[in-house]
PDB file of C-alpha atoms and ligand atoms in Angstrom:
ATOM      1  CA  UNK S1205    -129.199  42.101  23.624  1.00  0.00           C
ATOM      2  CA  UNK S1206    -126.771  42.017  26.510  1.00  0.00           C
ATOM      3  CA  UNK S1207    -124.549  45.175  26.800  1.00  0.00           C
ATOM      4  CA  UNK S1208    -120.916  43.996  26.508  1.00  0.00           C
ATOM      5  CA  UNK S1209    -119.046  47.252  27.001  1.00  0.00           C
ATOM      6  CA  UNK S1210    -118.684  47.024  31.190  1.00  0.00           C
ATOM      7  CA  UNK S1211    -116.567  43.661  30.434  1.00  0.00           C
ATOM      8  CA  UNK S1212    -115.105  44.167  26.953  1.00  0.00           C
ATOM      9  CA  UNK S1213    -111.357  43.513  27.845  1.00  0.00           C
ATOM     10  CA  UNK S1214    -110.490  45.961  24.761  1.00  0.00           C
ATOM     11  CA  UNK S1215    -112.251  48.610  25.440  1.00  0.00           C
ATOM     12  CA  UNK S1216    -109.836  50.932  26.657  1.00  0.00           C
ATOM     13  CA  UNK S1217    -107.160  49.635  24.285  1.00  0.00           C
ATOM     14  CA  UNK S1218    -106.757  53.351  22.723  1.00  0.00           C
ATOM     15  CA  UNK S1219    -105.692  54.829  25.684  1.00  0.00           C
ATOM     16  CA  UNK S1220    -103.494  51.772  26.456  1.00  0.00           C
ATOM     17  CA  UNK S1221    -101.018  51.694  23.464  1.00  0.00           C
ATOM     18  CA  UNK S1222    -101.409  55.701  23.379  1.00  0.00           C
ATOM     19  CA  UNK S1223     -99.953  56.365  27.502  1.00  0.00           C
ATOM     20  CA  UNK S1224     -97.649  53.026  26.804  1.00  0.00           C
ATOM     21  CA  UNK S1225     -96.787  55.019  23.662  1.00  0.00           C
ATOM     22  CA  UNK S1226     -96.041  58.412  25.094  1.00  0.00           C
ATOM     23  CA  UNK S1227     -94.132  56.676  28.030  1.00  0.00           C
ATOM     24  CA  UNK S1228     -91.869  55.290  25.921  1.00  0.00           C
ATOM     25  CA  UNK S1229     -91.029  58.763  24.092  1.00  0.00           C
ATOM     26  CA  UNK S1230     -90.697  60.512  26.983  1.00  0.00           C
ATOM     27  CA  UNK S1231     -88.199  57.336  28.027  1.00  0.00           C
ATOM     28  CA  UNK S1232     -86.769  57.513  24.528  1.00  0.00           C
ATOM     29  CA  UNK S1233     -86.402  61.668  25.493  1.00  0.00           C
ATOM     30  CA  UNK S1234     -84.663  61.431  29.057  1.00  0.00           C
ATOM     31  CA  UNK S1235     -81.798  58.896  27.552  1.00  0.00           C
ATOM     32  CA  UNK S1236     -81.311  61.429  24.663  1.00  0.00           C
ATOM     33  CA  UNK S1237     -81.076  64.437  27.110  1.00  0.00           C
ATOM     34  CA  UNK S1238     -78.495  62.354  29.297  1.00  0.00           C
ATOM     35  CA  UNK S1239     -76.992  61.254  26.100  1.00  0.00           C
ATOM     36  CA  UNK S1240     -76.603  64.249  24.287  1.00  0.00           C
ATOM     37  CA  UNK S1241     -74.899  66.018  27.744  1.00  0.00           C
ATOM     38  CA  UNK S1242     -72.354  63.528  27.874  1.00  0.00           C
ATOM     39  CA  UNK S1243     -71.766  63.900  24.203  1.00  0.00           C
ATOM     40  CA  UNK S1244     -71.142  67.439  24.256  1.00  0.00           C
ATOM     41  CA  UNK S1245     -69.320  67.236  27.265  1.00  0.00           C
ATOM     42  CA  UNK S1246     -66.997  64.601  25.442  1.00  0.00           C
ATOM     43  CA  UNK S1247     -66.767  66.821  22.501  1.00  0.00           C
ATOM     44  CA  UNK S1248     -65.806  69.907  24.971  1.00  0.00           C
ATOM     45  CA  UNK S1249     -62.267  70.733  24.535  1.00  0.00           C
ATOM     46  CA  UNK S1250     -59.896  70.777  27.315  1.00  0.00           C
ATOM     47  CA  UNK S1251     -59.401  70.275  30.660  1.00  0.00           C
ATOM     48  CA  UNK S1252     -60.526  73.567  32.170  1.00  0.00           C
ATOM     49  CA  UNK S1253     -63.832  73.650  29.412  1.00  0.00           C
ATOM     50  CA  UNK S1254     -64.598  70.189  30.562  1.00  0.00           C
ATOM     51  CA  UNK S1255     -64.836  71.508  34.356  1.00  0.00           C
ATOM     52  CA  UNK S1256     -66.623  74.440  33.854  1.00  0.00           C
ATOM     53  CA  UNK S1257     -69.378  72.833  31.804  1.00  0.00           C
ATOM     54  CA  UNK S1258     -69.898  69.974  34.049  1.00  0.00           C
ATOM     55  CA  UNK S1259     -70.300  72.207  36.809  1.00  0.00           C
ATOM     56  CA  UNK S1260     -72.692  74.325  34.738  1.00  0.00           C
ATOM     57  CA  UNK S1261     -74.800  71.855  33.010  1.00  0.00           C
ATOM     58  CA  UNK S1262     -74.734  68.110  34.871  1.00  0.00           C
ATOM     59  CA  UNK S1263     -76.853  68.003  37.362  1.00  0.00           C
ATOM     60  CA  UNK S1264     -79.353  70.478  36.418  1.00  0.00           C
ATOM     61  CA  UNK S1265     -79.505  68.226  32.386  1.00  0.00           C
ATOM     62  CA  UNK S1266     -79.466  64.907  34.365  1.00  0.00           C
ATOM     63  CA  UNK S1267     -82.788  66.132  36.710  1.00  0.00           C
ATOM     64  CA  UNK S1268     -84.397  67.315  33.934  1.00  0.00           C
ATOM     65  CA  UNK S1269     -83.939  63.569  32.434  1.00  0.00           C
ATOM     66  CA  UNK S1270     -84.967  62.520  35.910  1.00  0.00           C
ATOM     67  CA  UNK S1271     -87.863  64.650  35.224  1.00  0.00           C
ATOM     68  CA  UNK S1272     -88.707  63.570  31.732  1.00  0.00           C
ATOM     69  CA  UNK S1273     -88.228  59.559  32.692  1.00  0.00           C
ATOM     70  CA  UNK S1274     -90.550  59.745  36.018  1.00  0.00           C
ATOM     71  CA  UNK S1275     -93.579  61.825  33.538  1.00  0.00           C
ATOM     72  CA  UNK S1276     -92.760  59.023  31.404  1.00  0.00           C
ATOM     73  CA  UNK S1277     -93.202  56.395  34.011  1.00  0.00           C
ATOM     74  CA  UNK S1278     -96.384  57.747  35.255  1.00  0.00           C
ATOM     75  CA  UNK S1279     -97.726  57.037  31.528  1.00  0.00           C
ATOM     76  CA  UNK S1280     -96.607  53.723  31.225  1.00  0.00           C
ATOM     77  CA  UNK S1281     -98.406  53.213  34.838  1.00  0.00           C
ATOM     78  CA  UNK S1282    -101.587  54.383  33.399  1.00  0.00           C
ATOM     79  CA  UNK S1283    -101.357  51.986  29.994  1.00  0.00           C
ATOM     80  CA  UNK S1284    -103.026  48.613  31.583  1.00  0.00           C
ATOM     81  CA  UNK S1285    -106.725  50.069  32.084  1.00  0.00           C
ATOM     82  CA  UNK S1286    -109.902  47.690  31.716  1.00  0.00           C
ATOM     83  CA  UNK S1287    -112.310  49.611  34.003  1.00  0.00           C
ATOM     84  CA  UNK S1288    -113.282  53.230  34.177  1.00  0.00           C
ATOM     85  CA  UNK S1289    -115.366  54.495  36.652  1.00  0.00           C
ATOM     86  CA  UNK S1290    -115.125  58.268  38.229  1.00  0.00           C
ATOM     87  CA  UNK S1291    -114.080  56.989  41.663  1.00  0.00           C
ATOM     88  CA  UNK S1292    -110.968  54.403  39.742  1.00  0.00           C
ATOM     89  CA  UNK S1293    -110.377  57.567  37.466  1.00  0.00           C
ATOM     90  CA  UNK S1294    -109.600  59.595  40.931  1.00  0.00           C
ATOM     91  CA  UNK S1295    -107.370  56.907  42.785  1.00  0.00           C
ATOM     92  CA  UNK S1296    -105.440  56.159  39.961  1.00  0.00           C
ATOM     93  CA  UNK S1297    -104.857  59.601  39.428  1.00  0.00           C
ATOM     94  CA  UNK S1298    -103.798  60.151  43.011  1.00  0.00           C
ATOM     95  CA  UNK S1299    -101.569  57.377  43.278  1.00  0.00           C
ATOM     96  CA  UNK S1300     -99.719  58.478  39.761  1.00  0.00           C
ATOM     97  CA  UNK S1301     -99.636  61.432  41.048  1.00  0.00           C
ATOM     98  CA  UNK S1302     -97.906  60.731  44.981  1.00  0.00           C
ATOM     99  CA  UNK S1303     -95.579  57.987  43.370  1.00  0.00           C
ATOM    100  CA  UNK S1304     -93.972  60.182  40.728  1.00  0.00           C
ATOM    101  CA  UNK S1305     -93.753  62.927  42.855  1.00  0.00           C
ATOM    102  CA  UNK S1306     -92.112  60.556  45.486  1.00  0.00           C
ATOM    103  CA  UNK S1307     -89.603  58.953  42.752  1.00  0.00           C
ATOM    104  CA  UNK S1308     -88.807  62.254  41.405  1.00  0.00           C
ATOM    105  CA  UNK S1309     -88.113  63.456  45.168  1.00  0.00           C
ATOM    106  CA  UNK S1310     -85.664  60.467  45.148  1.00  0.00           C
ATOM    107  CA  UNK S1311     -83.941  60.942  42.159  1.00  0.00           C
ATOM    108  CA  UNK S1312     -83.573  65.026  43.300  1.00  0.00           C
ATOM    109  CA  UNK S1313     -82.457  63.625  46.613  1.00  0.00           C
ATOM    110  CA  UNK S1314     -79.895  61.557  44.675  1.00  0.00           C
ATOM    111  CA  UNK S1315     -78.557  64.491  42.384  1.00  0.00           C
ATOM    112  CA  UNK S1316     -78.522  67.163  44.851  1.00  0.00           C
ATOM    113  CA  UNK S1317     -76.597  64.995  47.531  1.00  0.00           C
ATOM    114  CA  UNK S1318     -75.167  62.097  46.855  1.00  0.00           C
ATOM    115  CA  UNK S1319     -74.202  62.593  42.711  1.00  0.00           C
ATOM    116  CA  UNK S1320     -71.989  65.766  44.138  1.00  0.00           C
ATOM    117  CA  UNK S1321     -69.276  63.374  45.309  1.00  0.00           C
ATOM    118  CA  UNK S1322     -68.620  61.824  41.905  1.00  0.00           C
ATOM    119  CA  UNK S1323     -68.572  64.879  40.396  1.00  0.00           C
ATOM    120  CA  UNK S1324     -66.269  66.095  42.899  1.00  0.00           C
ATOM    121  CA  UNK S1325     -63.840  63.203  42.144  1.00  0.00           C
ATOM    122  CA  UNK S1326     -64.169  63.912  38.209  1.00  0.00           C
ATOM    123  CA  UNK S1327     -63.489  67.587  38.909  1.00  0.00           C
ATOM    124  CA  UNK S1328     -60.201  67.027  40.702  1.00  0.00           C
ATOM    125  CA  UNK S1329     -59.245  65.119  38.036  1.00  0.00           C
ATOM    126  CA  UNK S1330     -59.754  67.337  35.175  1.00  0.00           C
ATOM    127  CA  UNK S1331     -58.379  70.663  37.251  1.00  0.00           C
ATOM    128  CA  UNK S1332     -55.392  68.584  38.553  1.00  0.00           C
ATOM    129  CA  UNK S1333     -54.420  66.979  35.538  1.00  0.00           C
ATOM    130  CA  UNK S1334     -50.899  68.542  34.597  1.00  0.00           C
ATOM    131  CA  UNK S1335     -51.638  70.934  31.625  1.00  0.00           C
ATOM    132  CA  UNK S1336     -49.166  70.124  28.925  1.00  0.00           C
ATOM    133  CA  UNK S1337     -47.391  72.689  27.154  1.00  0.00           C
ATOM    134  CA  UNK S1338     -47.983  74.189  24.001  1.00  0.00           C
ATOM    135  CA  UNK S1339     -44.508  75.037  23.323  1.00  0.00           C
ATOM    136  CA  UNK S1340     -42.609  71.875  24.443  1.00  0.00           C
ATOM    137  CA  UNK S1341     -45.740  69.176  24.814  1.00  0.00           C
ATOM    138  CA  UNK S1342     -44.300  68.518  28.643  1.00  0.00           C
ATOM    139  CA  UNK S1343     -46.313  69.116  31.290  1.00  0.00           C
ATOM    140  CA  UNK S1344     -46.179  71.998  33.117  1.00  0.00           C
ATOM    141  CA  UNK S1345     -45.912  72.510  36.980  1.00  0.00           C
ATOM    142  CA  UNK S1346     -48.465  74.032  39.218  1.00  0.00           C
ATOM    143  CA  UNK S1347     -47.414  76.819  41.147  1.00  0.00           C
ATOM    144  CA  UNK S1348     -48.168  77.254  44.539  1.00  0.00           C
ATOM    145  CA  UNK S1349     -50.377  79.987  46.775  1.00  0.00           C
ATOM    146  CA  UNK S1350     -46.525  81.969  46.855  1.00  0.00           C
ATOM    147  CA  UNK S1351     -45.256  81.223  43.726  1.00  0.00           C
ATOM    148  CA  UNK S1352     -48.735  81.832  41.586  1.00  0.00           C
ATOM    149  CA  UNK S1353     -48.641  85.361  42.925  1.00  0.00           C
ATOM    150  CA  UNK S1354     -45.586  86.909  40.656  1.00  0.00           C
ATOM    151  CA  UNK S1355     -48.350  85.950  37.553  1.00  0.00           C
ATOM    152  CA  UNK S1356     -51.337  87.099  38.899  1.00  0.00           C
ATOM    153  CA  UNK S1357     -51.871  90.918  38.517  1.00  0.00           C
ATOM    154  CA  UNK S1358     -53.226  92.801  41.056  1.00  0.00           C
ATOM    155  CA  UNK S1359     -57.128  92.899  40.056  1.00  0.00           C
ATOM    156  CA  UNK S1360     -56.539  88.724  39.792  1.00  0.00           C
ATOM    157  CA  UNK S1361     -55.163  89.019  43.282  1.00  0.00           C
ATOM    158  CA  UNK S1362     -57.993  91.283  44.373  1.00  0.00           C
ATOM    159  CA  UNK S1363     -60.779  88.938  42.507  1.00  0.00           C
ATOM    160  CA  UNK S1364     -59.100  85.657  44.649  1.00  0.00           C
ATOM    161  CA  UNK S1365     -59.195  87.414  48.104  1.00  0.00           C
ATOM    162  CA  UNK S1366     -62.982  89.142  47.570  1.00  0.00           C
ATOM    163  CA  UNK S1367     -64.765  86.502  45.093  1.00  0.00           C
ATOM    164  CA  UNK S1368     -64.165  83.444  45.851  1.00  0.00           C
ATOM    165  CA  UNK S1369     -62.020  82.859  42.657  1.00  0.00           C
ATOM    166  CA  UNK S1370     -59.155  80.815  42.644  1.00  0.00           C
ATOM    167  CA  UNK S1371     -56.413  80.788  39.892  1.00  0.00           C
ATOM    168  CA  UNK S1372     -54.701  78.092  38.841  1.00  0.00           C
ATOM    169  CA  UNK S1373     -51.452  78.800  37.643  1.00  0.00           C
ATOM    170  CA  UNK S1374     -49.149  76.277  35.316  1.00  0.00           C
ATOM    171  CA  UNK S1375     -45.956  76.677  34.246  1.00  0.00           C
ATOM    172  CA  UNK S1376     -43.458  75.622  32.129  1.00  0.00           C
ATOM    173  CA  UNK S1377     -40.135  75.425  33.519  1.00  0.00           C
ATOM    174  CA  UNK S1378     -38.191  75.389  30.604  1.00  0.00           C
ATOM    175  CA  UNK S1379     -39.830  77.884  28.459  1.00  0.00           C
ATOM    176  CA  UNK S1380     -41.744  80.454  31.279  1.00  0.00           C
ATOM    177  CA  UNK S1381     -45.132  79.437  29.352  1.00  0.00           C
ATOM    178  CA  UNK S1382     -47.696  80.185  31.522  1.00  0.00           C
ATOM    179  CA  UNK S1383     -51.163  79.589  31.606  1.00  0.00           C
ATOM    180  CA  UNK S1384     -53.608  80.838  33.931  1.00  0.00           C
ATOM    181  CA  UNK S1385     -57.038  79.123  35.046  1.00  0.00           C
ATOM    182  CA  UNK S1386     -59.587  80.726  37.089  1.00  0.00           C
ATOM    183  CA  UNK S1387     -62.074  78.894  39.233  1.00  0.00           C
ATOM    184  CA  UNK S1388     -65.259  80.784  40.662  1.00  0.00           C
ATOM    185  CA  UNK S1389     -66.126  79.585  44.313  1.00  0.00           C
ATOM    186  CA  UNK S1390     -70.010  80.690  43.499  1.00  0.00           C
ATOM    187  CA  UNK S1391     -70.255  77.671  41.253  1.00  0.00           C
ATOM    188  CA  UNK S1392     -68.256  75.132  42.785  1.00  0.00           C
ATOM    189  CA  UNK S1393     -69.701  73.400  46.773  1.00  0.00           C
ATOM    190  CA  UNK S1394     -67.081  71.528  48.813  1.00  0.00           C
ATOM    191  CA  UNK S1395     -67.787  69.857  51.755  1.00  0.00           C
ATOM    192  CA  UNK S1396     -69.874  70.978  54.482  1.00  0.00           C
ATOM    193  CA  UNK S1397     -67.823  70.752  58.032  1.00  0.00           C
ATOM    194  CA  UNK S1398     -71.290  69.714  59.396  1.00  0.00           C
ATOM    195  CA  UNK S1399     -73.328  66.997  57.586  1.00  0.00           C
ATOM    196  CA  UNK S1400     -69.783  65.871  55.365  1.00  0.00           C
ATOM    197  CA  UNK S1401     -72.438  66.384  51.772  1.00  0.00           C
ATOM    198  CA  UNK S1402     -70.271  68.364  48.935  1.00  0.00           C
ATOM    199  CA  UNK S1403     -72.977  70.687  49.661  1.00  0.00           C
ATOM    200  CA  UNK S1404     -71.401  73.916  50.914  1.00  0.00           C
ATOM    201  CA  UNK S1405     -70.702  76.876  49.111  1.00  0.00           C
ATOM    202  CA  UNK S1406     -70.354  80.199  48.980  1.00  0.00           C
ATOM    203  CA  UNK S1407     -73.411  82.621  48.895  1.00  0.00           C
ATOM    204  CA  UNK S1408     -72.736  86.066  49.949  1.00  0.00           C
ATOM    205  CA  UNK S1409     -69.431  88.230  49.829  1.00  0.00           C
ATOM    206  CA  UNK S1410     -69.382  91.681  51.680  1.00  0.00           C
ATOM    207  CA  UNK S1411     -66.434  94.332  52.697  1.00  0.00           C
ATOM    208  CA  UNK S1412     -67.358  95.090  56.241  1.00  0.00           C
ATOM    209  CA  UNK S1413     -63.855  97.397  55.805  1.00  0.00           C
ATOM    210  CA  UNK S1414     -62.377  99.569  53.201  1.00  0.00           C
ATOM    211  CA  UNK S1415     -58.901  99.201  53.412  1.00  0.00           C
ATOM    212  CA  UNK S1416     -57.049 102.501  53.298  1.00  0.00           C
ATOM    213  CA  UNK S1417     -53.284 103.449  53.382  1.00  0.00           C
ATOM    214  CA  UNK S1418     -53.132 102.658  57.528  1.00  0.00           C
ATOM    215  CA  UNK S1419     -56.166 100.391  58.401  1.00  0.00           C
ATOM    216  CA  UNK S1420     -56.679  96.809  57.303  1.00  0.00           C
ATOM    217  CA  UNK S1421     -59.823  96.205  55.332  1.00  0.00           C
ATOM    218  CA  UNK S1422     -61.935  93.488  56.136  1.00  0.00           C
ATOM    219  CA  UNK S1423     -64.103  91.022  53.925  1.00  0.00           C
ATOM    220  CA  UNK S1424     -66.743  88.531  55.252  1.00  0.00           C
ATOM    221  CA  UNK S1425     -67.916  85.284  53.380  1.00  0.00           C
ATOM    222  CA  UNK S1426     -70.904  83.843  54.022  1.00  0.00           C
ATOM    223  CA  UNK S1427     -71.060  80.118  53.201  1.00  0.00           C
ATOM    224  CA  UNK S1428     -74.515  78.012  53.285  1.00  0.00           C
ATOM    225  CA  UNK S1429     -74.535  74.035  53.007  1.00  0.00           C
ATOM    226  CA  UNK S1430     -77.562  73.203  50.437  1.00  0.00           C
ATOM    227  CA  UNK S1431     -78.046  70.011  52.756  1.00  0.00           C
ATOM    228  CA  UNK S1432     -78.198  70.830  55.933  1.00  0.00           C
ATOM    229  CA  UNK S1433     -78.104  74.377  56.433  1.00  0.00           C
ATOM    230  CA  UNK S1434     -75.440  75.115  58.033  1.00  0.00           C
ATOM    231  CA  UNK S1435     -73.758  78.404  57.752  1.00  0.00           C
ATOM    232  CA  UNK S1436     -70.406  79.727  58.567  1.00  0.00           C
ATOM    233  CA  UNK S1437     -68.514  82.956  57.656  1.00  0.00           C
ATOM    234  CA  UNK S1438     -65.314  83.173  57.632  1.00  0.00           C
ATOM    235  CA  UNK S1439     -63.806  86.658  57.939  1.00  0.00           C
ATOM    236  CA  UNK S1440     -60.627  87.443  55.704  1.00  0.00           C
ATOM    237  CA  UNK S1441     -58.385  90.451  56.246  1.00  0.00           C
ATOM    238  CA  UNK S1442     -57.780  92.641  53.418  1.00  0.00           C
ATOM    239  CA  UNK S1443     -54.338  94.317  53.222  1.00  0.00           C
ATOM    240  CA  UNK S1444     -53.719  97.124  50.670  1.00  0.00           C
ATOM    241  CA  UNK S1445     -51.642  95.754  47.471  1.00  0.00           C
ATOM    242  CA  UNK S1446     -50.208  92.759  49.433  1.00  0.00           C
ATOM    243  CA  UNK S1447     -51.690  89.287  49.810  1.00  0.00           C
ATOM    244  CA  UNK S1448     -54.291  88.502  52.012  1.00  0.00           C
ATOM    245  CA  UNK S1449     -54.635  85.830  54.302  1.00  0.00           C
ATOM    246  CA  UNK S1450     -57.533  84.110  56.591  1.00  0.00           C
ATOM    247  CA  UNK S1451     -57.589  85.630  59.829  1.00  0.00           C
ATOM    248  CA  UNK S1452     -60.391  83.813  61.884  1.00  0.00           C
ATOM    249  CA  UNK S1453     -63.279  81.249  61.092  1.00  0.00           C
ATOM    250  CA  UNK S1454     -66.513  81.738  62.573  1.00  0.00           C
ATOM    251  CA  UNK S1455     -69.472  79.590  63.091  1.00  0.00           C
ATOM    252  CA  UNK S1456     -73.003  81.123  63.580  1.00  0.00           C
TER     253      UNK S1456
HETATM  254 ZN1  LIG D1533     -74.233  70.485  55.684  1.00  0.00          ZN
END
């Protein structure tokens, strides 16, 4: 009898249709995850919900379907085997393992720097958009830095000067409606002076000053750029009960 198994064609046919099989779940999976994002973020209501959750949720849902597609690809690489041997099992194994760790470096690559500036684009948007009123169905006018402040109290104004929270503040002219938004710097990049990536945010607030009835306190910001690395703080003079403004910007 000759021994057919080394050449049988078939042989590893179980293993073939079961990694083709599991790559095309884990496929199936990524679209779903991407899918089911964009659905909820359809379903979200309003402008301001819309920004928030796409500045929660989008990039860290669409890596994880990044994730979920490259496992799924390294299956599917692994579903066309007709010879096993240990030192095969090994290279294969190897290069799986350095190409999906390459594409998904890519992909993160992609996400981290390059996706910001579409988001960015969609954000604008959605915070820009003139709210419309609830009382009239006009749209109503964004105030200005001056104006906002008459409808911010003074913990609001506080929160904008220390945290890195802006307010939005939309009015209606003809009825005095007025709705306020608030915007947290922590969450939101913007673009880094240095390397131009929407990579540059906010990381560490600290009052180097008390203010007190005479002296001017004093508040540092620490900003980091996620691409690059560059850091800048920008020092911002805090006055008792009035409006701050931005005294100095400092590289280091
Ligand atoms: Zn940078």
């Amino acid at each position: 009898m000759i021994e057919l198994e080394e050449v049988d064609p078939h042989k590893f046919d179980a293993w073939n249709n079961m990694a083709a099989n599991i790559g095309y779940v884990f496929w199936a999976a990524a679209v779903l995850i991407a899918i089911g994002y964009f659905l909820k973020l359809s379903t979200t209501n309003g402008n301001k919900n819309k920004y928030d959750f796409i500045n929660r949720h989008e990039i860290r849902l669409l890596w994880i379907a990044a994730i979920v597609l490259v496992i799924g690809l390294c299956f599917y690489f692994n579903s066309g085997i007709e010879k096993f041997s240990p030192v095969l099992f090994f290279v294969r194994g190897f290069v799986t393992i350095a190409f999906g760790l390459i594409a998904a470096l890519i992909l993160q690559n992609l996400l981290k720097f390059y996706y910001p500036f579409l988001i960015e684009k969609r954000l604008k948007a959605l915070r820009y958009k003139p709210r419309i009123s609830p009382k009239t169905g006009k749209p109503m006018k964004l105030l200005s830095e001056e104006e906002e402040d008459a409808f911010l109290d003074e913990g609001m104004q506080a929160e904008e000067n220390l945290f890195s929270v802006d307010y939005d503040v939309w009015k209606d002219e003809e009825t005095g409606h007025i709705q306020i938004e608030k915007y947290s710097g922590h969450l939101h990049a913007i673009q880094c002076p240095e390397c131009n990536y929407q990579t540059f945010k906010v990381v560490k607030e600290e009052i180097t000053r008390n203010p007190t009835d005479t002296v001017e306190g004093e508040i540092v910001k620490h900003y980091l750029c996620g691409y690059c690395g560059y850091k800048a703080k920008k020092t911002v003079i805090l006055r008792q009960q009035t409006k701050t403004e931005d005294v100095s910007t400092a590289t280091a």
